[in-house]
Coordinates of C-alpha atoms in Angstrom, one line a residue:
X1 CA 33.1 -18.9 -102.7
X2 CA 35.8 -19.4 -105.4
X3 CA 34.7 -17.1 -108.2
X4 CA 36.7 -17.8 -111.4
X5 CA 36.3 -15.5 -114.4
X6 CA 36.6 -16.5 -118.1
X7 CA 39.5 -14.3 -119.3
X8 CA 38.3 -14.5 -122.9
X9 CA 35.0 -12.7 -122.2
X10 CA 35.5 -11.2 -118.7
X11 CA 32.3 -13.0 -117.6
X12 CA 32.1 -14.9 -114.3
X13 CA 32.1 -18.7 -114.4
X14 CA 30.0 -20.8 -112.0
X15 CA 31.3 -20.2 -108.5
X16 CA 32.7 -23.1 -106.4
X17 CA 32.2 -23.3 -102.6
X18 CA 35.6 -23.1 -101.0
X19 CA 36.3 -25.3 -97.9
X20 CA 36.2 -23.8 -94.5
X21 CA 39.1 -24.0 -92.1
X22 CA 37.6 -27.1 -90.4
X23 CA 37.0 -28.8 -93.8
X24 CA 40.6 -28.0 -94.8
X25 CA 41.9 -29.6 -91.6
X26 CA 39.8 -32.7 -92.3
X27 CA 41.3 -33.0 -95.8
X28 CA 44.8 -32.8 -94.5
X29 CA 44.0 -35.3 -91.7
X30 CA 42.6 -37.7 -94.3
X31 CA 45.9 -37.5 -96.1
X32 CA 47.9 -37.9 -92.9
X33 CA 45.8 -41.0 -92.0
X34 CA 46.5 -42.6 -95.4
X35 CA 50.3 -42.1 -95.2
X36 CA 51.4 -45.2 -93.2
X37 CA 49.7 -47.6 -95.6
X38 CA 51.0 -45.8 -98.7
X39 CA 54.5 -45.6 -97.3
X40 CA 54.5 -49.4 -96.8
X41 CA 53.1 -50.1 -100.2
X42 CA 55.6 -51.8 -102.5
X43 CA 57.2 -49.5 -105.1
X44 CA 55.9 -51.7 -107.9
X45 CA 52.3 -51.1 -106.6
X46 CA 52.9 -47.4 -106.5
X47 CA 54.3 -47.5 -110.0
X48 CA 51.2 -49.3 -111.3
X49 CA 49.0 -46.7 -109.7
X50 CA 51.0 -43.9 -111.4
X51 CA 50.7 -45.7 -114.7
X52 CA 46.9 -45.8 -114.2
X53 CA 47.0 -42.1 -113.4
X54 CA 48.7 -41.5 -116.7
X55 CA 46.0 -43.4 -118.5
X56 CA 43.3 -41.5 -116.6
X57 CA 44.8 -38.2 -117.5
X58 CA 44.8 -39.0 -121.2
X59 CA 41.2 -40.1 -120.9
X60 CA 40.4 -36.6 -119.4
X61 CA 42.6 -34.7 -121.9
X62 CA 39.7 -32.9 -123.6
X63 CA 37.8 -31.9 -120.4
X64 CA 41.0 -30.7 -118.9
X65 CA 42.0 -28.7 -122.0
X66 CA 38.6 -27.1 -122.2
X67 CA 38.6 -26.3 -118.5
X68 CA 42.0 -24.6 -118.8
X69 CA 40.8 -22.6 -121.8
X70 CA 37.7 -21.4 -119.9
X71 CA 39.4 -20.7 -116.5
X72 CA 42.8 -19.3 -117.5
X73 CA 42.8 -18.8 -121.2
X74 CA 45.2 -21.5 -122.4
X75 CA 44.7 -22.4 -126.1
X76 CA 43.1 -25.8 -126.5
X77 CA 46.0 -27.2 -128.5
X78 CA 48.4 -26.2 -125.7
X79 CA 46.1 -27.7 -123.1
X80 CA 46.1 -31.1 -124.8
X81 CA 49.9 -31.0 -125.0
X82 CA 50.1 -30.1 -121.3
X83 CA 48.0 -33.1 -120.4
X84 CA 50.1 -35.4 -122.5
X85 CA 53.3 -34.1 -120.9
X86 CA 51.8 -34.6 -117.5
X87 CA 50.9 -38.2 -118.3
X88 CA 54.5 -38.7 -119.4
X89 CA 55.8 -37.3 -116.1
X90 CA 53.7 -39.9 -114.2
X91 CA 55.0 -42.7 -116.4
X92 CA 58.6 -41.5 -116.1
X93 CA 58.6 -41.7 -112.3
X94 CA 56.7 -44.9 -112.3
X95 CA 59.4 -46.4 -114.5
X96 CA 62.4 -44.8 -112.7
X97 CA 61.6 -44.2 -109.1
X98 CA 63.0 -47.6 -108.0
X99 CA 66.4 -46.7 -109.3
X100 CA 66.3 -43.1 -107.9
X101 CA 65.4 -44.4 -104.4
X102 CA 67.8 -47.4 -104.3
X103 CA 69.9 -47.5 -101.1
X104 CA 73.5 -46.4 -101.7
X105 CA 76.4 -48.1 -99.9
X106 CA 79.0 -45.7 -98.5
X107 CA 82.4 -46.8 -97.2
X108 CA 83.1 -46.1 -93.5
X109 CA 84.5 -47.7 -90.4
X110 CA 81.3 -49.9 -90.2
X111 CA 80.9 -53.4 -91.5
X112 CA 78.1 -52.0 -93.5
X113 CA 77.0 -48.3 -94.0
X114 CA 74.5 -47.0 -96.4
X115 CA 72.0 -44.3 -97.1
X116 CA 68.3 -45.0 -97.8
X117 CA 65.5 -42.7 -98.9
X118 CA 62.3 -42.7 -97.0
X119 CA 59.2 -40.6 -97.4
X120 CA 58.5 -37.6 -95.0
X121 CA 54.7 -37.9 -94.7
X122 CA 52.1 -35.6 -96.2
X123 CA 53.3 -32.9 -98.6
X124 CA 51.3 -29.8 -99.4
X125 CA 51.5 -28.6 -103.0
X126 CA 50.5 -24.9 -103.5
X127 CA 50.0 -24.6 -107.2
X128 CA 49.6 -21.7 -109.7
X129 CA 47.0 -21.1 -112.5
X130 CA 49.3 -20.9 -115.5
X131 CA 49.9 -24.6 -116.0
X132 CA 47.5 -26.2 -113.5
X133 CA 47.9 -29.8 -114.8
X134 CA 51.6 -29.9 -115.6
X135 CA 52.7 -28.1 -112.4
X136 CA 50.5 -30.4 -110.3
X137 CA 52.1 -33.5 -111.9
X138 CA 55.6 -32.5 -111.4
X139 CA 54.8 -32.1 -107.7
X140 CA 52.6 -35.2 -107.4
X141 CA 54.4 -37.8 -109.4
X142 CA 57.8 -37.8 -107.6
X143 CA 56.3 -37.2 -104.2
X144 CA 53.8 -40.1 -104.5
X145 CA 56.5 -42.5 -105.9
X146 CA 58.7 -41.6 -102.9
X147 CA 55.8 -42.8 -100.6
X148 CA 54.4 -39.5 -99.5
X149 CA 50.7 -38.6 -99.5
X150 CA 49.8 -35.3 -101.2
X151 CA 47.4 -32.4 -100.6
X152 CA 47.0 -30.4 -103.8
X153 CA 46.0 -26.7 -103.2
X154 CA 45.2 -25.4 -106.6
X155 CA 44.9 -21.7 -107.5
X156 CA 41.4 -20.5 -106.7
X157 CA 41.0 -19.3 -110.3
X158 CA 41.1 -22.8 -111.7
X159 CA 38.8 -24.9 -109.5
X160 CA 37.1 -26.9 -112.3
X161 CA 40.5 -27.9 -113.7
X162 CA 41.7 -29.0 -110.2
X163 CA 38.5 -31.0 -109.7
X164 CA 38.9 -32.9 -113.0
X165 CA 42.5 -33.6 -112.1
X166 CA 41.6 -34.9 -108.7
X167 CA 39.0 -37.2 -110.2
X168 CA 41.5 -38.6 -112.6
X169 CA 43.7 -39.6 -109.7
X170 CA 40.8 -41.0 -107.8
X171 CA 39.8 -43.1 -110.9
X172 CA 43.3 -44.4 -110.9
X173 CA 43.0 -45.7 -107.4
X174 CA 44.9 -42.7 -105.8
X175 CA 42.0 -41.2 -103.8
X176 CA 41.1 -41.8 -100.2
X177 CA 43.8 -39.6 -98.8
X178 CA 46.7 -40.5 -101.1
X179 CA 45.9 -37.5 -103.3
X180 CA 43.5 -34.9 -101.9
X181 CA 42.2 -31.7 -103.5
X182 CA 42.0 -28.7 -101.3
X183 CA 39.8 -25.9 -102.7
X184 CA 40.4 -23.1 -100.3
X185 CA 40.9 -19.3 -100.5
X186 CA 44.5 -18.1 -100.3
X187 CA 43.7 -16.7 -96.8
X188 CA 43.7 -20.3 -95.4
X189 CA 47.0 -21.3 -96.9
X190 CA 49.1 -20.2 -93.8
X191 CA 46.9 -22.5 -91.6
X192 CA 47.4 -25.4 -94.0
X193 CA 51.2 -24.9 -94.0
X194 CA 51.2 -24.8 -90.2
X195 CA 49.0 -27.9 -89.8
X196 CA 51.2 -30.4 -87.8
X197 CA 50.3 -33.1 -90.3
X198 CA 52.0 -31.3 -93.2
X199 CA 55.7 -32.3 -93.3
X200 CA 56.9 -30.4 -96.4
X201 CA 55.7 -27.8 -98.9
X202 CA 56.1 -27.4 -102.6
X203 CA 55.2 -23.9 -104.0
X204 CA 55.1 -22.6 -107.5
X205 CA 54.2 -18.9 -108.0
X206 CA 55.5 -15.4 -107.7
X207 CA 58.7 -14.4 -105.9
X208 CA 56.7 -12.2 -103.5
X209 CA 54.4 -15.0 -102.5
X210 CA 57.3 -17.4 -102.4
X211 CA 59.0 -15.4 -99.7
X212 CA 55.8 -15.7 -97.5
X213 CA 55.5 -19.4 -98.1
X214 CA 59.2 -19.9 -97.3
X215 CA 58.9 -18.0 -94.0
X216 CA 55.8 -19.9 -93.0
X217 CA 57.4 -23.3 -93.8
X218 CA 60.7 -22.3 -92.0
X219 CA 58.8 -21.3 -88.9
X220 CA 57.7 -24.9 -88.6
X221 CA 61.1 -26.3 -89.7
X222 CA 59.4 -27.8 -92.7
X223 CA 61.4 -28.3 -95.9
X224 CA 60.2 -26.4 -99.0
X225 CA 60.8 -26.3 -102.7
X226 CA 60.1 -23.0 -104.3
X227 CA 59.8 -22.5 -108.1
X228 CA 59.3 -18.7 -108.5
X229 CA 59.4 -16.1 -111.1
X230 CA 62.0 -15.4 -113.8
X231 CA 63.4 -12.7 -116.0
X232 CA 65.1 -15.2 -118.3
X233 CA 67.8 -13.9 -120.6
X234 CA 68.5 -15.2 -124.1
X235 CA 71.9 -14.2 -125.6
X236 CA 72.2 -14.0 -129.4
X237 CA 75.8 -13.8 -130.6
X238 CA 76.8 -12.5 -134.1
X239 CA 77.6 -16.0 -135.4
X240 CA 74.2 -17.5 -134.4
X241 CA 71.7 -19.0 -136.8
X242 CA 69.4 -15.9 -136.6
X243 CA 66.3 -17.4 -138.1
X244 CA 66.4 -20.4 -135.9
X245 CA 67.1 -18.2 -132.9
X246 CA 64.2 -15.9 -133.6
X247 CA 61.8 -18.8 -134.3
X248 CA 62.6 -20.3 -130.9
X249 CA 62.6 -17.0 -129.1
X250 CA 59.1 -16.2 -130.5
X251 CA 57.8 -19.7 -129.6
X252 CA 59.2 -19.4 -126.0
X253 CA 57.8 -16.0 -125.4
X254 CA 54.3 -16.7 -126.8
X255 CA 53.6 -20.1 -125.2
X256 CA 50.5 -19.6 -123.0
X257 CA 50.3 -16.0 -124.1
X258 CA 53.7 -15.4 -122.5
X259 CA 52.5 -16.6 -119.1
X260 CA 55.4 -18.9 -118.3
X261 CA 58.1 -18.6 -115.7
X262 CA 60.8 -20.1 -118.0
X263 CA 59.9 -18.2 -121.1
X264 CA 62.5 -15.8 -122.7
X265 CA 61.8 -12.4 -121.2
X266 CA 65.0 -10.5 -122.2
X267 CA 66.9 -10.9 -125.5
X268 CA 70.5 -9.6 -125.4
X269 CA 71.9 -9.3 -128.9
X270 CA 75.5 -8.7 -130.0
X271 CA 75.7 -5.3 -131.8
X272 CA 76.8 -6.6 -135.2
X273 CA 73.4 -8.4 -135.7
X274 CA 71.2 -6.3 -133.4
X275 CA 69.1 -4.6 -136.2
X276 CA 68.8 -7.8 -138.1
X277 CA 67.5 -9.7 -135.0
X278 CA 65.0 -6.9 -134.2
X279 CA 63.7 -7.0 -137.8
X280 CA 63.3 -10.8 -137.7
X281 CA 61.5 -10.6 -134.4
X282 CA 59.2 -7.8 -135.7
X283 CA 58.2 -10.0 -138.7
X284 CA 57.3 -12.9 -136.4
X285 CA 55.5 -10.8 -133.7
X286 CA 53.5 -8.8 -136.1
X287 CA 52.2 -11.9 -137.8
X288 CA 50.7 -13.2 -134.5
X289 CA 47.0 -12.9 -133.6
X290 CA 44.9 -13.3 -130.5
X291 CA 41.6 -15.2 -130.2
X292 CA 39.3 -17.5 -128.4
X293 CA 41.4 -20.2 -126.8
X294 CA 38.7 -22.8 -126.8
X295 CA 38.6 -23.1 -130.6
X296 CA 40.4 -26.4 -131.2
X297 CA 42.2 -25.7 -134.5
X298 CA 43.1 -22.1 -133.7
X299 CA 46.7 -21.0 -133.7
X300 CA 45.9 -17.6 -132.0
X301 CA 47.2 -16.5 -128.7
X302 CA 44.8 -16.7 -125.7
X303 CA 44.2 -13.9 -123.2
X304 CA 46.0 -12.9 -120.1
X305 CA 44.5 -14.8 -117.2
X306 CA 43.1 -11.9 -115.1
X307 CA 42.2 -8.3 -115.4
X308 CA 44.8 -7.2 -112.8
X309 CA 47.6 -9.1 -114.6
X310 CA 46.6 -7.5 -117.8
X311 CA 46.8 -4.0 -116.2
X312 CA 50.1 -4.8 -114.5
X313 CA 51.6 -5.9 -117.9
X314 CA 50.5 -2.7 -119.6
X315 CA 52.0 -0.6 -116.7
X316 CA 55.3 -2.3 -117.3
X317 CA 55.2 -1.7 -121.0
X318 CA 54.1 2.0 -120.6
X319 CA 56.8 2.7 -118.0
X320 CA 59.5 1.1 -120.2
X321 CA 58.5 3.3 -123.1
X322 CA 58.6 6.4 -121.0
X323 CA 62.1 5.4 -119.9
X324 CA 63.3 5.5 -123.5
X325 CA 62.7 2.1 -125.1
X326 CA 61.0 1.8 -128.5
X327 CA 57.9 -0.3 -129.3
X328 CA 58.0 -2.0 -132.7
X329 CA 54.6 -3.6 -132.4
X330 CA 51.9 -4.0 -129.8
X331 CA 51.9 -2.0 -126.6
X332 CA 48.3 -0.9 -126.8
X333 CA 45.7 -2.0 -124.2
X334 CA 42.8 -3.6 -126.1
X335 CA 39.3 -2.1 -125.6
X336 CA 37.3 -5.2 -126.3
X337 CA 36.0 -7.9 -124.0
X338 CA 38.3 -10.1 -122.1
X339 CA 41.9 -9.6 -121.0
X340 CA 43.8 -9.9 -124.2
X341 CA 47.2 -8.2 -124.8
X342 CA 48.9 -7.9 -128.2
X343 CA 52.3 -9.4 -128.9
X344 CA 54.6 -6.6 -127.9
X345 CA 58.2 -6.1 -129.0
X346 CA 60.2 -3.6 -127.0
X347 CA 63.7 -2.7 -128.3
X348 CA 66.6 -0.5 -127.0
X349 CA 65.7 -1.7 -123.5
X350 CA 68.5 -0.9 -121.1
X351 CA 69.3 -2.0 -117.5
X352 CA 67.1 -0.2 -115.0
X353 CA 64.1 0.0 -117.3
X354 CA 61.0 -1.8 -116.0
X355 CA 60.9 -4.5 -118.6
X356 CA 64.5 -5.3 -118.0
X357 CA 64.2 -5.4 -114.2
X358 CA 60.8 -6.9 -113.5
X359 CA 59.3 -10.2 -114.6
X360 CA 56.9 -9.5 -117.4
X361 CA 54.2 -12.2 -117.4
X362 CA 52.6 -11.9 -120.9
X363 CA 53.5 -11.7 -124.6
X364 CA 56.0 -8.9 -124.1
X365 CA 59.7 -9.2 -125.1
X366 CA 62.5 -6.8 -124.2
X367 CA 65.5 -6.6 -126.6
X368 CA 68.8 -5.1 -125.5
X369 CA 72.1 -4.5 -127.4
X370 CA 75.5 -5.7 -126.2
X371 CA 78.9 -4.7 -127.6
X372 CA 80.4 -8.2 -127.4
X373 CA 80.2 -11.5 -125.6
X374 CA 81.6 -10.2 -122.3
X375 CA 79.0 -7.4 -122.1
X376 CA 76.2 -9.9 -123.1
X377 CA 77.2 -12.1 -120.1
X378 CA 77.1 -9.0 -117.8
X379 CA 73.7 -7.9 -119.0
X380 CA 72.3 -11.4 -118.8
X381 CA 73.3 -11.7 -115.2
X382 CA 72.1 -8.2 -114.3
X383 CA 69.0 -9.5 -112.5
X384 CA 67.9 -10.7 -109.1
X385 CA 66.2 -13.8 -110.8
X386 CA 67.9 -17.0 -111.9
X387 CA 65.5 -19.5 -113.4
X388 CA 66.4 -20.2 -117.0
X389 CA 68.8 -18.8 -119.6
X390 CA 69.9 -19.5 -123.1
X391 CA 72.5 -18.7 -125.7
X392 CA 72.7 -18.9 -129.5
X393 CA 76.1 -19.3 -131.0
X394 CA 78.1 -21.6 -133.3
X395 CA 81.2 -21.3 -131.1
X396 CA 81.5 -24.3 -128.9
X397 CA 83.9 -22.5 -126.6
X398 CA 81.6 -19.5 -126.1
X399 CA 78.6 -21.9 -125.6
X400 CA 80.5 -23.7 -122.8
X401 CA 81.7 -20.6 -121.2
X402 CA 78.2 -19.1 -121.2
X403 CA 76.6 -22.3 -119.9
X404 CA 78.9 -22.0 -116.8
X405 CA 78.7 -18.3 -116.4
X406 CA 75.0 -17.7 -116.8
X407 CA 73.5 -17.4 -113.3
X408 CA 70.5 -19.7 -113.7
X409 CA 69.1 -23.0 -112.6
X410 CA 69.1 -24.3 -116.2
X411 CA 70.8 -23.2 -119.4
X412 CA 69.9 -24.1 -123.0
X413 CA 72.4 -23.8 -125.9
X414 CA 70.8 -23.2 -129.3
X415 CA 67.4 -24.3 -128.1
X416 CA 64.5 -23.5 -125.9
X417 CA 64.5 -23.5 -122.1
X418 CA 61.9 -26.1 -121.1
X419 CA 61.0 -28.5 -118.3
X420 CA 61.5 -32.2 -118.9
X421 CA 60.7 -35.0 -116.4
X422 CA 64.2 -36.4 -117.0
X423 CA 66.0 -33.3 -116.0
X424 CA 66.0 -31.2 -112.8
X425 CA 64.4 -27.8 -112.9
X426 CA 64.6 -24.9 -110.5
X427 CA 66.1 -21.5 -109.8
X428 CA 68.4 -19.4 -107.7
X429 CA 68.0 -15.9 -106.2
X430 CA 64.4 -14.6 -106.5
X431 CA 63.6 -17.6 -108.6
X432 CA 63.6 -19.9 -105.6
X433 CA 65.4 -22.9 -104.3
X434 CA 65.2 -26.7 -104.5
X435 CA 64.7 -28.8 -107.6
X436 CA 61.8 -30.5 -109.2
X437 CA 61.9 -33.4 -111.8
X438 CA 64.8 -35.7 -112.6
X439 CA 66.4 -37.9 -109.9
X440 CA 67.1 -34.8 -107.9
X441 CA 63.4 -33.9 -107.7
X442 CA 62.2 -37.2 -106.1
X443 CA 64.8 -36.7 -103.3
X444 CA 63.6 -33.3 -102.2
X445 CA 60.8 -34.8 -100.0
X446 CA 62.5 -37.8 -98.5
X447 CA 64.5 -38.5 -95.3
X448 CA 68.0 -39.2 -96.5
X449 CA 68.8 -41.6 -93.7
X450 CA 72.3 -42.8 -92.8
X451 CA 72.5 -46.4 -91.5
X452 CA 75.7 -47.6 -89.8
X453 CA 76.1 -51.2 -88.8
X454 CA 79.1 -52.3 -86.6

């Protein structure tokens, strides 16, 4: 049984029967059987189906938002926004896939030589709980438009959300093996990856789990895209617009109660404005509240998704304080029901401290001081992760230098690190490999075939 828990109350939600190994194989085989017909379907027909999926998602926006609030604690307003962004992703690939997959002529000694992009087959998407609709769509939309069929293995803590999402695709005419939902325990994931019908794997989750998925996929010589954790730095230089920077840092860190891979985790501030930035962040953090995420007009933060994640976050905060950091607000483990954690601002955080080294998945921000731009770059890159990074400065030269020097898959200048269907997203190091979204994302799960004609 899949046994989700409401993180707002700590109470168990209705259990869902997970599929057996035999049922899992049957789901995959259904997707494999559907592949030839979907592969041969005209791109315009695939695009129409994705447009229908976008409409179906919008029709299911409220049920999806309420399911996410109940199963993983996402505030209702954020859930509605997530569904809309997911529908946009479907529309974006419906409108642009033909251009992204257009054959490219390359000069050679042939009378005609070119590269074409053909689907691989059935792709397994192993998805997390923290953005269960958006992260599904950024896997599904490009893979489907490329001509692959998809098996969606959602996190076992969000089965109702996954079921509503699967129904939306079925209502759009993308059922019957084209998009399949696979409600299984994590213990059956290795068997699913190893299934001979699975030709590629997309995984979003922790770095530790990503290593296991990568090894399993590699053992079958199956390509994989891994979007893993992050300890994303944000550099604030002395010439920055400090109010704008602190507004965006707070927004980035508090989206989904801080449970976002690309959220700012570490802020590195030039010494001349360090105390001023700390004070501004304190004012913003101390004004935030937590509350029931299902209340539609609430601006409060929701809970941490699970008890074990709440306990891990508090361990990281406690260790960092014992190591010499200061806590300006938050830092206390709530005693009431549910898995809430207060917005927590840690300052004077130095390299080697837990909150500097580990990924903190919750509303906890670590602030460090840098003597100058050079030391700020060094501290920002003192990490094994490399997902997102950002810098705030009015110097065009320093902004360009930082954009090239920051070791990350994407860099934002004077703005928030975010995912956008139009732009590729992914990481390096412990943050994974491969790219999702943009024209690069749709080419991850295709056969880049060279054709040479004498």
